[in-house]
mmCIF file of C-alpha atoms in Angstrom:
data_model
loop_
_atom_site.group_PDB
_atom_site.id
_atom_site.type_symbol
_atom_site.label_atom_id
_atom_site.label_comp_id
_atom_site.label_asym_id
_atom_site.label_seq_id
_atom_site.Cartn_x
_atom_site.Cartn_y
_atom_site.Cartn_z
ATOM 1 C CA MET A 881 132.974 -59.238 37.928
ATOM 2 C CA LEU A 882 130.661 -56.604 39.332
ATOM 3 C CA ASP A 883 126.936 -56.574 38.686
ATOM 4 C CA ASN A 884 125.424 -53.949 36.372
ATOM 5 C CA ALA A 885 123.924 -51.917 39.224
ATOM 6 C CA LYS A 886 127.324 -51.447 40.925
ATOM 7 C CA ILE A 887 129.014 -50.614 37.613
ATOM 8 C CA ALA A 888 126.321 -48.049 36.793
ATOM 9 C CA LYS A 889 126.622 -46.493 40.267
ATOM 10 C CA ILE A 890 130.387 -46.043 39.883
ATOM 11 C CA ALA A 891 130.035 -44.652 36.356
ATOM 12 C CA ARG A 892 127.269 -42.222 37.408
ATOM 13 C CA GLU A 893 129.292 -40.884 40.341
ATOM 14 C CA VAL A 894 132.417 -40.362 38.240
ATOM 15 C CA ALA A 895 130.548 -38.825 35.288
ATOM 16 C CA THR A 896 128.570 -36.479 37.526
ATOM 17 C CA ALA A 897 131.757 -35.301 39.242
ATOM 18 C CA ASN A 898 133.587 -34.665 35.955
ATOM 19 C CA LEU A 899 130.813 -33.370 33.704
ATOM 20 C CA SER A 900 128.733 -31.258 36.089
ATOM 21 C CA SER A 901 129.983 -27.962 34.624
ATOM 22 C CA SER A 902 128.813 -28.871 31.111
ATOM 23 C CA ALA A 903 125.979 -31.405 31.519
ATOM 24 C CA ALA A 904 123.653 -33.150 33.916
ATOM 25 C CA VAL A 905 123.959 -36.932 33.964
ATOM 26 C CA THR A 906 120.400 -38.217 33.579
ATOM 27 C CA ASP A 907 120.982 -41.967 33.203
ATOM 28 C CA VAL A 908 123.695 -44.616 33.031
ATOM 29 C CA THR A 909 123.247 -48.064 31.541
ATOM 30 C CA THR A 910 125.682 -50.951 31.315
ATOM 31 C CA ALA A 911 125.865 -54.133 29.294
ATOM 32 C CA PRO A 912 128.405 -56.881 28.650
ATOM 33 C CA TYR A 913 130.346 -56.401 25.451
ATOM 34 C CA ALA A 914 133.207 -57.991 23.528
ATOM 35 C CA ASP A 915 136.095 -55.821 22.358
ATOM 36 C CA SER A 916 137.628 -56.007 18.873
ATOM 37 C CA GLU A 917 139.757 -58.983 19.934
ATOM 38 C CA GLY A 918 136.832 -60.888 21.456
ATOM 39 C CA ARG A 919 137.746 -60.176 25.097
ATOM 40 C CA ASP A 920 135.042 -59.483 27.659
ATOM 41 C CA ALA A 921 134.414 -55.757 28.038
ATOM 42 C CA LEU A 922 131.712 -53.381 29.242
ATOM 43 C CA ARG A 923 129.582 -50.965 27.275
ATOM 44 C CA ILE A 924 128.651 -48.058 29.508
ATOM 45 C CA THR A 925 126.209 -45.509 28.137
ATOM 46 C CA ILE A 926 126.091 -42.163 29.916
ATOM 47 C CA VAL A 927 123.012 -40.116 29.035
ATOM 48 C CA VAL A 928 123.513 -36.397 29.529
ATOM 49 C CA SER A 929 121.486 -33.244 29.297
ATOM 50 C CA PRO A 930 123.998 -30.618 28.138
ATOM 51 C CA ILE A 931 123.959 -27.191 29.718
ATOM 52 C CA GLU A 932 123.137 -24.620 27.053
ATOM 53 C CA GLY A 933 126.205 -22.859 25.703
ATOM 54 C CA THR A 934 128.706 -25.487 26.854
ATOM 55 C CA ASP A 935 130.434 -28.385 25.151
ATOM 56 C CA ILE A 936 131.143 -31.815 26.569
ATOM 57 C CA GLY A 937 134.664 -32.829 25.752
ATOM 58 C CA GLY A 938 138.322 -32.418 26.400
ATOM 59 C CA GLU A 939 139.773 -33.254 29.757
ATOM 60 C CA ALA A 940 136.399 -33.948 31.385
ATOM 61 C CA VAL A 941 135.682 -36.813 28.978
ATOM 62 C CA LEU A 942 139.181 -38.257 29.319
ATOM 63 C CA ASP A 943 139.110 -37.916 33.107
ATOM 64 C CA THR A 944 135.736 -39.680 33.178
ATOM 65 C CA LEU A 945 137.064 -42.634 31.177
ATOM 66 C CA VAL A 946 140.245 -42.981 33.220
ATOM 67 C CA GLN A 947 138.515 -42.621 36.583
ATOM 68 C CA ILE A 948 135.737 -45.070 35.701
ATOM 69 C CA GLN A 949 138.342 -47.627 34.646
ATOM 70 C CA GLU A 950 140.416 -47.036 37.810
ATOM 71 C CA GLN A 951 137.423 -47.269 40.148
ATOM 72 C CA LEU A 952 136.069 -50.379 38.448
ATOM 73 C CA GLN A 953 139.460 -52.072 38.736
ATOM 74 C CA ALA A 954 139.738 -51.061 42.400
ATOM 75 C CA ALA A 955 136.325 -52.684 42.974
ATOM 76 C CA GLY A 956 137.443 -55.924 41.299
ATOM 77 C CA GLU A 957 136.145 -55.411 37.752
ATOM 78 C CA ASP A 958 138.763 -56.239 35.114
ATOM 79 C CA ARG A 959 136.696 -55.755 31.949
ATOM 80 C CA PHE A 960 137.623 -52.673 29.918
ATOM 81 C CA PRO A 961 134.856 -50.038 29.801
ATOM 82 C CA LEU A 962 133.784 -48.671 26.439
ATOM 83 C CA ILE A 963 132.099 -45.369 27.278
ATOM 84 C CA GLU A 964 129.374 -43.973 25.050
ATOM 85 C CA TYR A 965 127.624 -40.633 25.573
ATOM 86 C CA GLU A 966 124.078 -39.909 24.489
ATOM 87 C CA ALA A 967 122.157 -36.642 24.533
ATOM 88 C CA GLU A 968 118.500 -36.279 23.622
ATOM 89 C CA ASN A 969 118.461 -39.706 21.933
ATOM 90 C CA GLU A 970 121.562 -38.959 19.881
ATOM 91 C CA VAL A 971 125.008 -40.504 20.271
ATOM 92 C CA VAL A 972 127.439 -37.644 20.939
ATOM 93 C CA GLY A 973 130.672 -39.579 21.188
ATOM 94 C CA ASP A 974 132.520 -42.786 22.072
ATOM 95 C CA THR A 975 135.712 -43.184 24.056
#
């Protein structure tokens, strides 16, 4: 298992690369979590500042989830990431 700092670094890099046309990634936090079947998982919260007139969604969100999972696995992290997005203290979506 990776430590929270390494997980957050990977998530920030991936999110910034995928979401830069619609939002600025301002923070990433991670915490251990248990999925619906009680297995160890990760809760990753990506805090964004949306660019006015754009929406966060579609392929960018899916690509972010898939790439975070792939990069975490490549680094030796087997827990499934639950990705949550927040904007201006509001939850804007879970994947």
